[in-house]
Amino acid sequence: VEEDVARIRARQKEILSDIEHILNKEKEEEAKPKALVLEFRAGAGGDEATLFAKDLKEMYEHYAESRSWRVRPIDDLTIEIQNKDAYDALRFETGVHRVQRVPDTEKSGRIHTSTASVAALPIRTKPRFEINPSDIEMEFSRSGGAGGQNVNKVETAVRLVHTPTGIDVRSSSERSQKANREKAMEILFAKLENLYEEEEARRHSAERKGQIGTGDRSEKIRTYNFLQDRVTDHRIKESWHNLPKILAGGLEPIVEALQMAGAGEGVEPAQE
C-alpha cells in the first residue's frame, strides 16, 4: 500500500506539473498578438508621398504572401496580416520611411525626397485594458469599391472615434456592419495600446539610447535610395541593395537583421 501511495503521489505530481505547463503555454499564446495591422500615411512630398505609401503597402503585402500569411484590406491604406508570427516579424516597421527617386512625372530628371509613415499595430485575442463605451462615437456610411451592389446601398462601413484621444478608425472591408464594427474596435484597442507605449517610451527615453526605437511614427527609420539601389535602416546603420527585389516583398534580410538587433545587447523592441 505504501508503495502504491508513493507511486500515485509521484504520478499526481507529474500530472499537476503537466497541467501547469499547459496553462502557462495557453496564457503565453493568448498574450501573443494573433494578427498585425499595418497603417500607412503619406507624409511630405505631395502625390509622390501618396504613391510611396502605396508602394510600401504592396511591399508588405508581397512579403506576407511569400510567407503564406493571410492579408486582408481594412481600408485604402490599412491592411491586416493574420498570423501569430506577423507582429514579431514586422514590429520594428513603425516610423517614417523616406524615398529618394526621380518620379515618373519629373521631366528634368530631378531627384525628389518624399516620406510615408507606417504604424505596426498588434491585434490581440484579449485587449490589455478596457474602454468606456461612452467615450466612443460611432458613424456609419456606405462602403466604396468592389463588393457588389449591396455593398454600396447598405451602410456597412463603420467609423469609430475615441473622444478622449481623438483617435479615429474606419473599417469598410467586411460585408456586414457588425463585422466592420468588431474589426474597427480591434484596431482602436491596438491604436490606444500603441499610444500608451509611445508615451511610456518617451517618458523613459533617457534609458533607451541603445534601443532600436520608440515605435513613434514620427521617427525616421529607413531610406529607400533608388539612384544608388540601396535601402538603409538608420537605427542599426545597415544597408541592402536590389531595391526592386525588396519592394517586391524581399524583406527577409532586413527583418532578420532587426530581429537580431532587437534580441541583442540592451536593444529592445520598438513596441513591446
mmCIF file of C-alpha atoms in Angstrom:
data_model
loop_
_atom_site.group_PDB
_atom_site.id
_atom_site.type_symbol
_atom_site.label_atom_id
_atom_site.label_comp_id
_atom_site.label_asym_id
_atom_site.label_seq_id
_atom_site.Cartn_x
_atom_site.Cartn_y
_atom_site.Cartn_z
ATOM 1 C CA VAL A 1 0.000 0.000 0.000
ATOM 2 C CA GLU A 2 2.805 2.423 0.892
ATOM 3 C CA GLU A 3 4.468 1.714 -2.448
ATOM 4 C CA ASP A 4 1.177 2.338 -4.277
ATOM 5 C CA VAL A 5 0.618 5.630 -2.416
ATOM 6 C CA ALA A 6 4.146 6.805 -3.234
ATOM 7 C CA ARG A 7 3.702 5.849 -6.897
ATOM 8 C CA ILE A 8 0.303 7.579 -7.094
ATOM 9 C CA ARG A 9 1.616 10.741 -5.456
ATOM 10 C CA ALA A 10 4.594 10.851 -7.833
ATOM 11 C CA ARG A 11 2.240 10.419 -10.788
ATOM 12 C CA GLN A 12 -0.084 13.097 -9.350
ATOM 13 C CA LYS A 13 2.873 15.485 -9.139
ATOM 14 C CA GLU A 14 3.746 14.790 -12.791
ATOM 15 C CA ILE A 15 0.157 15.388 -13.927
ATOM 16 C CA LEU A 16 -0.129 18.666 -11.972
ATOM 17 C CA SER A 17 3.174 19.829 -13.470
ATOM 18 C CA ASP A 18 1.883 18.984 -16.967
ATOM 19 C CA ILE A 19 -1.359 20.889 -16.308
ATOM 20 C CA GLU A 20 0.570 23.936 -15.080
ATOM 21 C CA HIS A 21 2.812 23.825 -18.161
ATOM 22 C CA ILE A 22 -0.224 23.638 -20.496
ATOM 23 C CA LEU A 23 -1.970 26.531 -18.714
ATOM 24 C CA ASN A 24 1.161 28.703 -18.854
ATOM 25 C CA LYS A 25 1.564 27.940 -22.552
ATOM 26 C CA GLU A 26 -2.062 28.874 -23.186
ATOM 27 C CA LYS A 27 -1.543 32.170 -21.345
ATOM 28 C CA GLU A 28 1.530 32.909 -23.467
ATOM 29 C CA GLU A 29 -0.377 32.169 -26.679
ATOM 30 C CA GLU A 30 -3.294 34.303 -25.507
ATOM 31 C CA ALA A 31 -0.985 37.247 -24.781
ATOM 32 C CA LYS A 32 0.730 36.938 -28.155
ATOM 33 C CA PRO A 33 -0.823 39.060 -30.938
ATOM 34 C CA LYS A 34 -2.991 36.954 -33.257
ATOM 35 C CA ALA A 35 -2.593 39.412 -36.149
ATOM 36 C CA LEU A 36 -0.966 42.654 -37.206
ATOM 37 C CA VAL A 37 -2.491 45.795 -38.680
ATOM 38 C CA LEU A 38 -0.253 47.992 -40.835
ATOM 39 C CA GLU A 39 -1.457 51.546 -41.343
ATOM 40 C CA PHE A 40 0.187 53.755 -43.988
ATOM 41 C CA ARG A 41 0.056 57.540 -44.243
ATOM 42 C CA ALA A 42 1.543 59.856 -46.869
ATOM 43 C CA GLY A 43 3.942 62.439 -45.447
ATOM 44 C CA ALA A 44 5.968 65.174 -47.110
ATOM 45 C CA GLY A 45 6.111 65.131 -50.902
ATOM 46 C CA GLY A 46 2.560 65.549 -52.197
ATOM 47 C CA ASP A 47 1.397 62.995 -54.782
ATOM 48 C CA GLU A 48 4.766 61.262 -54.741
ATOM 49 C CA ALA A 49 4.359 60.616 -50.991
ATOM 50 C CA THR A 50 0.952 59.025 -51.629
ATOM 51 C CA LEU A 51 2.459 56.799 -54.325
ATOM 52 C CA PHE A 52 5.254 55.796 -51.950
ATOM 53 C CA ALA A 53 2.755 54.911 -49.204
ATOM 54 C CA LYS A 54 1.025 52.611 -51.698
ATOM 55 C CA ASP A 55 4.384 51.108 -52.700
ATOM 56 C CA LEU A 56 5.104 50.311 -49.052
ATOM 57 C CA LYS A 57 1.673 48.743 -48.634
ATOM 58 C CA GLU A 58 2.282 46.479 -51.635
ATOM 59 C CA MET A 59 5.774 45.610 -50.363
ATOM 60 C CA TYR A 60 4.410 44.300 -47.060
ATOM 61 C CA GLU A 61 1.555 42.512 -48.818
ATOM 62 C CA HIS A 62 4.050 40.655 -51.036
ATOM 63 C CA TYR A 63 6.232 39.839 -48.038
ATOM 64 C CA ALA A 64 3.256 38.394 -46.136
ATOM 65 C CA GLU A 65 2.139 36.387 -49.173
ATOM 66 C CA SER A 66 5.653 34.967 -49.566
ATOM 67 C CA ARG A 67 5.272 33.565 -46.048
ATOM 68 C CA SER A 68 1.755 32.247 -46.750
ATOM 69 C CA TRP A 69 0.190 34.705 -44.302
ATOM 70 C CA ARG A 70 -3.332 35.883 -44.976
ATOM 71 C CA VAL A 71 -3.623 39.557 -45.955
ATOM 72 C CA ARG A 72 -6.923 41.435 -45.746
ATOM 73 C CA PRO A 73 -7.636 45.082 -46.629
ATOM 74 C CA ILE A 74 -9.206 47.177 -43.875
ATOM 75 C CA ASP A 75 -9.325 50.486 -45.724
ATOM 76 C CA ASP A 76 -7.469 52.167 -48.598
ATOM 77 C CA LEU A 77 -4.125 52.397 -46.787
ATOM 78 C CA THR A 78 -4.659 49.903 -43.968
ATOM 79 C CA ILE A 79 -4.154 46.136 -44.124
ATOM 80 C CA GLU A 80 -4.395 43.273 -41.660
ATOM 81 C CA ILE A 81 -1.937 40.365 -41.713
ATOM 82 C CA GLN A 82 -3.406 37.341 -39.985
ATOM 83 C CA ASN A 83 -0.712 35.174 -38.448
ATOM 84 C CA LYS A 84 0.618 34.837 -34.918
ATOM 85 C CA ASP A 85 4.193 35.403 -36.168
ATOM 86 C CA ALA A 86 3.404 38.558 -38.172
ATOM 87 C CA TYR A 87 3.833 41.035 -35.332
ATOM 88 C CA ASP A 88 7.164 39.563 -34.208
ATOM 89 C CA ALA A 89 8.457 39.873 -37.772
ATOM 90 C CA LEU A 90 7.228 43.398 -38.525
ATOM 91 C CA ARG A 91 7.058 45.108 -35.132
ATOM 92 C CA PHE A 92 10.055 47.322 -35.948
ATOM 93 C CA GLU A 93 8.464 48.852 -39.065
ATOM 94 C CA THR A 94 6.719 51.681 -37.220
ATOM 95 C CA GLY A 95 8.163 55.056 -38.167
ATOM 96 C CA VAL A 96 8.913 57.358 -41.101
ATOM 97 C CA HIS A 97 10.128 55.732 -44.316
ATOM 98 C CA ARG A 98 11.897 58.072 -46.750
ATOM 99 C CA VAL A 99 12.263 57.606 -50.503
ATOM 100 C CA GLN A 100 14.721 59.355 -52.832
ATOM 101 C CA ARG A 101 13.905 58.850 -56.524
ATOM 102 C CA VAL A 102 13.021 60.546 -59.802
ATOM 103 C CA PRO A 103 9.207 60.455 -60.172
ATOM 104 C CA ASP A 104 7.729 59.288 -63.481
ATOM 105 C CA THR A 105 6.215 62.757 -63.933
ATOM 106 C CA GLU A 106 9.570 64.518 -63.470
ATOM 107 C CA LYS A 107 10.847 65.505 -66.940
ATOM 108 C CA SER A 108 14.061 67.224 -65.839
ATOM 109 C CA GLY A 109 15.350 64.149 -64.000
ATOM 110 C CA ARG A 110 15.405 65.896 -60.623
ATOM 111 C CA ILE A 111 15.503 63.654 -57.558
ATOM 112 C CA HIS A 112 12.547 64.042 -55.179
ATOM 113 C CA THR A 113 12.584 63.176 -51.485
ATOM 114 C CA SER A 114 9.255 62.050 -50.051
ATOM 115 C CA THR A 115 8.124 60.322 -46.878
ATOM 116 C CA ALA A 116 5.399 57.990 -45.689
ATOM 117 C CA SER A 117 4.754 56.739 -42.178
ATOM 118 C CA VAL A 118 3.960 53.203 -41.097
ATOM 119 C CA ALA A 119 2.269 52.095 -37.893
ATOM 120 C CA ALA A 120 2.522 48.415 -36.906
ATOM 121 C CA LEU A 121 -0.343 47.603 -34.530
ATOM 122 C CA PRO A 122 -0.713 44.235 -32.739
ATOM 123 C CA ILE A 123 -4.206 42.701 -32.666
ATOM 124 C CA ARG A 124 -4.653 40.639 -29.523
ATOM 125 C CA THR A 125 -7.199 37.973 -28.608
ATOM 126 C CA LYS A 126 -7.836 39.780 -25.326
ATOM 127 C CA PRO A 127 -7.256 43.562 -25.030
ATOM 128 C CA ARG A 128 -4.921 44.660 -22.243
ATOM 129 C CA PHE A 129 -7.327 47.311 -20.962
ATOM 130 C CA GLU A 130 -10.953 48.418 -21.136
ATOM 131 C CA ILE A 131 -12.564 51.340 -22.966
ATOM 132 C CA ASN A 132 -15.537 53.221 -21.569
ATOM 133 C CA PRO A 133 -18.317 52.788 -24.180
ATOM 134 C CA SER A 134 -19.432 56.385 -23.596
ATOM 135 C CA ASP A 135 -16.011 57.540 -24.891
ATOM 136 C CA ILE A 136 -16.682 56.091 -28.358
ATOM 137 C CA GLU A 137 -18.593 57.848 -31.129
ATOM 138 C CA MET A 138 -19.819 55.631 -33.961
ATOM 139 C CA GLU A 139 -20.670 56.610 -37.538
ATOM 140 C CA PHE A 140 -21.945 54.500 -40.435
ATOM 141 C CA SER A 141 -21.554 55.035 -44.162
ATOM 142 C CA ARG A 142 -21.680 53.165 -47.442
ATOM 143 C CA SER A 143 -18.665 51.081 -48.346
ATOM 144 C CA GLY A 144 -16.999 52.013 -51.602
ATOM 145 C CA GLY A 145 -15.187 49.902 -54.150
ATOM 146 C CA ALA A 146 -15.769 46.336 -55.258
ATOM 147 C CA GLY A 147 -18.195 44.060 -53.487
ATOM 148 C CA GLY A 148 -21.432 44.115 -55.420
ATOM 149 C CA GLN A 149 -24.440 46.409 -55.474
ATOM 150 C CA ASN A 150 -25.457 45.580 -51.907
ATOM 151 C CA VAL A 151 -22.179 46.948 -50.520
ATOM 152 C CA ASN A 152 -22.861 50.378 -51.980
ATOM 153 C CA LYS A 153 -26.539 50.532 -50.973
ATOM 154 C CA VAL A 154 -26.262 49.484 -47.319
ATOM 155 C CA GLU A 155 -24.343 51.478 -44.700
ATOM 156 C CA THR A 156 -21.858 48.755 -43.768
ATOM 157 C CA ALA A 157 -18.719 50.896 -43.286
ATOM 158 C CA VAL A 158 -18.033 51.879 -39.666
ATOM 159 C CA ARG A 159 -16.005 54.764 -38.243
ATOM 160 C CA LEU A 160 -15.152 54.891 -34.544
ATOM 161 C CA VAL A 161 -13.829 57.961 -32.741
ATOM 162 C CA HIS A 162 -12.301 57.719 -29.266
ATOM 163 C CA THR A 163 -13.237 61.153 -27.928
ATOM 164 C CA PRO A 164 -10.617 61.472 -25.118
ATOM 165 C CA THR A 165 -7.722 60.987 -27.565
ATOM 166 C CA GLY A 166 -9.285 61.922 -30.905
ATOM 167 C CA ILE A 167 -8.130 58.621 -32.426
ATOM 168 C CA ASP A 168 -10.418 57.501 -35.244
ATOM 169 C CA VAL A 169 -10.647 54.148 -37.023
ATOM 170 C CA ARG A 170 -12.545 53.157 -40.152
ATOM 171 C CA SER A 171 -13.335 49.657 -41.396
ATOM 172 C CA SER A 172 -15.097 49.062 -44.699
ATOM 173 C CA SER A 173 -13.790 45.694 -45.910
ATOM 174 C CA GLU A 174 -16.298 43.429 -44.167
ATOM 175 C CA ARG A 175 -19.708 42.611 -45.669
ATOM 176 C CA SER A 176 -21.765 43.443 -42.581
ATOM 177 C CA GLN A 177 -21.959 46.451 -40.304
ATOM 178 C CA LYS A 178 -21.465 44.215 -37.254
ATOM 179 C CA ALA A 179 -18.265 42.680 -38.655
ATOM 180 C CA ASN A 180 -16.869 46.107 -39.562
ATOM 181 C CA ARG A 181 -17.696 47.381 -36.070
ATOM 182 C CA GLU A 182 -15.843 44.455 -34.465
ATOM 183 C CA LYS A 183 -12.844 44.938 -36.748
ATOM 184 C CA ALA A 184 -12.747 48.699 -36.082
ATOM 185 C CA MET A 185 -12.923 48.038 -32.338
ATOM 186 C CA GLU A 186 -9.931 45.667 -32.516
ATOM 187 C CA ILE A 187 -7.891 48.305 -34.337
ATOM 188 C CA LEU A 188 -8.975 51.016 -31.894
ATOM 189 C CA PHE A 189 -7.708 48.915 -28.972
ATOM 190 C CA ALA A 190 -4.430 48.398 -30.860
ATOM 191 C CA LYS A 191 -4.042 52.137 -31.540
ATOM 192 C CA LEU A 192 -4.683 53.045 -27.923
ATOM 193 C CA GLU A 193 -2.168 50.435 -26.775
ATOM 194 C CA ASN A 194 0.344 51.849 -29.264
ATOM 195 C CA LEU A 195 -0.277 55.399 -27.997
ATOM 196 C CA TYR A 196 0.251 54.314 -24.401
ATOM 197 C CA GLU A 197 3.519 52.543 -25.282
ATOM 198 C CA GLU A 198 4.788 55.558 -27.238
ATOM 199 C CA GLU A 199 4.154 57.781 -24.221
ATOM 200 C CA GLU A 200 5.901 55.296 -21.930
ATOM 201 C CA ALA A 201 8.872 55.131 -24.315
ATOM 202 C CA ARG A 202 9.201 58.913 -24.429
ATOM 203 C CA ARG A 203 8.931 59.072 -20.645
ATOM 204 C CA HIS A 204 11.884 56.717 -20.345
ATOM 205 C CA SER A 205 13.772 57.985 -23.403
ATOM 206 C CA ALA A 206 16.955 58.610 -21.402
ATOM 207 C CA GLU A 207 17.113 54.883 -20.658
ATOM 208 C CA ARG A 208 16.502 53.877 -24.272
ATOM 209 C CA LYS A 209 19.568 55.284 -26.047
ATOM 210 C CA GLY A 210 20.745 51.865 -27.191
ATOM 211 C CA GLN A 211 17.394 50.653 -28.411
ATOM 212 C CA ILE A 212 16.114 50.313 -31.957
ATOM 213 C CA GLY A 213 13.437 52.964 -31.473
ATOM 214 C CA THR A 214 10.437 54.092 -29.543
ATOM 215 C CA GLY A 215 7.864 52.894 -32.046
ATOM 216 C CA ASP A 216 6.920 56.507 -32.650
ATOM 217 C CA ARG A 217 5.570 57.156 -36.132
ATOM 218 C CA SER A 218 7.450 60.492 -36.239
ATOM 219 C CA GLU A 219 10.850 58.794 -36.005
ATOM 220 C CA LYS A 220 12.707 58.456 -39.353
ATOM 221 C CA ILE A 221 13.836 54.856 -39.554
ATOM 222 C CA ARG A 222 14.706 53.993 -43.174
ATOM 223 C CA THR A 223 15.670 55.468 -46.543
ATOM 224 C CA TYR A 224 14.998 53.906 -49.956
ATOM 225 C CA ASN A 225 17.501 55.434 -52.409
ATOM 226 C CA PHE A 226 16.643 54.472 -55.992
ATOM 227 C CA LEU A 227 19.666 56.131 -57.619
ATOM 228 C CA GLN A 228 22.069 54.067 -55.504
ATOM 229 C CA ASP A 229 19.775 50.990 -55.488
ATOM 230 C CA ARG A 230 20.060 50.920 -51.712
ATOM 231 C CA VAL A 231 17.898 50.632 -48.599
ATOM 232 C CA THR A 232 19.416 51.912 -45.348
ATOM 233 C CA ASP A 233 17.992 51.356 -41.882
ATOM 234 C CA HIS A 234 19.259 54.264 -39.774
ATOM 235 C CA ARG A 235 18.673 52.579 -36.417
ATOM 236 C CA ILE A 236 21.089 49.709 -36.960
ATOM 237 C CA LYS A 237 23.168 51.512 -39.634
ATOM 238 C CA GLU A 238 22.914 48.698 -42.166
ATOM 239 C CA SER A 239 22.243 48.832 -45.907
ATOM 240 C CA TRP A 240 20.930 46.391 -48.514
ATOM 241 C CA HIS A 241 20.895 46.547 -52.305
ATOM 242 C CA ASN A 242 18.498 45.358 -55.031
ATOM 243 C CA LEU A 243 15.589 47.731 -54.362
ATOM 244 C CA PRO A 244 13.227 46.112 -56.918
ATOM 245 C CA LYS A 245 13.511 42.783 -55.076
ATOM 246 C CA ILE A 246 12.954 44.424 -51.672
ATOM 247 C CA LEU A 247 9.889 46.349 -52.873
ATOM 248 C CA ALA A 248 8.578 43.088 -54.351
ATOM 249 C CA GLY A 249 8.493 41.642 -50.841
ATOM 250 C CA GLY A 250 12.109 40.553 -50.354
ATOM 251 C CA LEU A 251 12.269 41.925 -46.815
ATOM 252 C CA GLU A 252 13.668 38.832 -45.112
ATOM 253 C CA PRO A 253 17.282 40.084 -44.693
ATOM 254 C CA ILE A 254 16.039 43.377 -43.199
ATOM 255 C CA VAL A 255 13.542 41.648 -40.904
ATOM 256 C CA GLU A 256 16.197 39.182 -39.686
ATOM 257 C CA ALA A 257 18.750 41.952 -39.038
ATOM 258 C CA LEU A 258 16.245 43.938 -36.979
ATOM 259 C CA GLN A 259 15.167 40.872 -35.019
ATOM 260 C CA MET A 260 18.806 40.073 -34.213
ATOM 261 C CA ALA A 261 19.387 43.675 -33.123
ATOM 262 C CA GLY A 262 16.231 43.568 -31.050
ATOM 263 C CA ALA A 263 17.418 40.445 -29.269
ATOM 264 C CA GLY A 264 20.952 41.768 -28.836
ATOM 265 C CA GLU A 265 22.764 43.657 -26.145
ATOM 266 C CA GLY A 266 20.385 46.024 -24.398
ATOM 267 C CA VAL A 267 18.306 46.521 -27.525
ATOM 268 C CA GLU A 268 14.572 46.206 -27.001
ATOM 269 C CA PRO A 269 11.665 46.007 -29.471
ATOM 270 C CA ALA A 270 10.025 49.235 -30.582
ATOM 271 C CA GLN A 271 6.524 48.192 -29.482
ATOM 272 C CA GLU A 272 6.840 45.864 -26.555
#
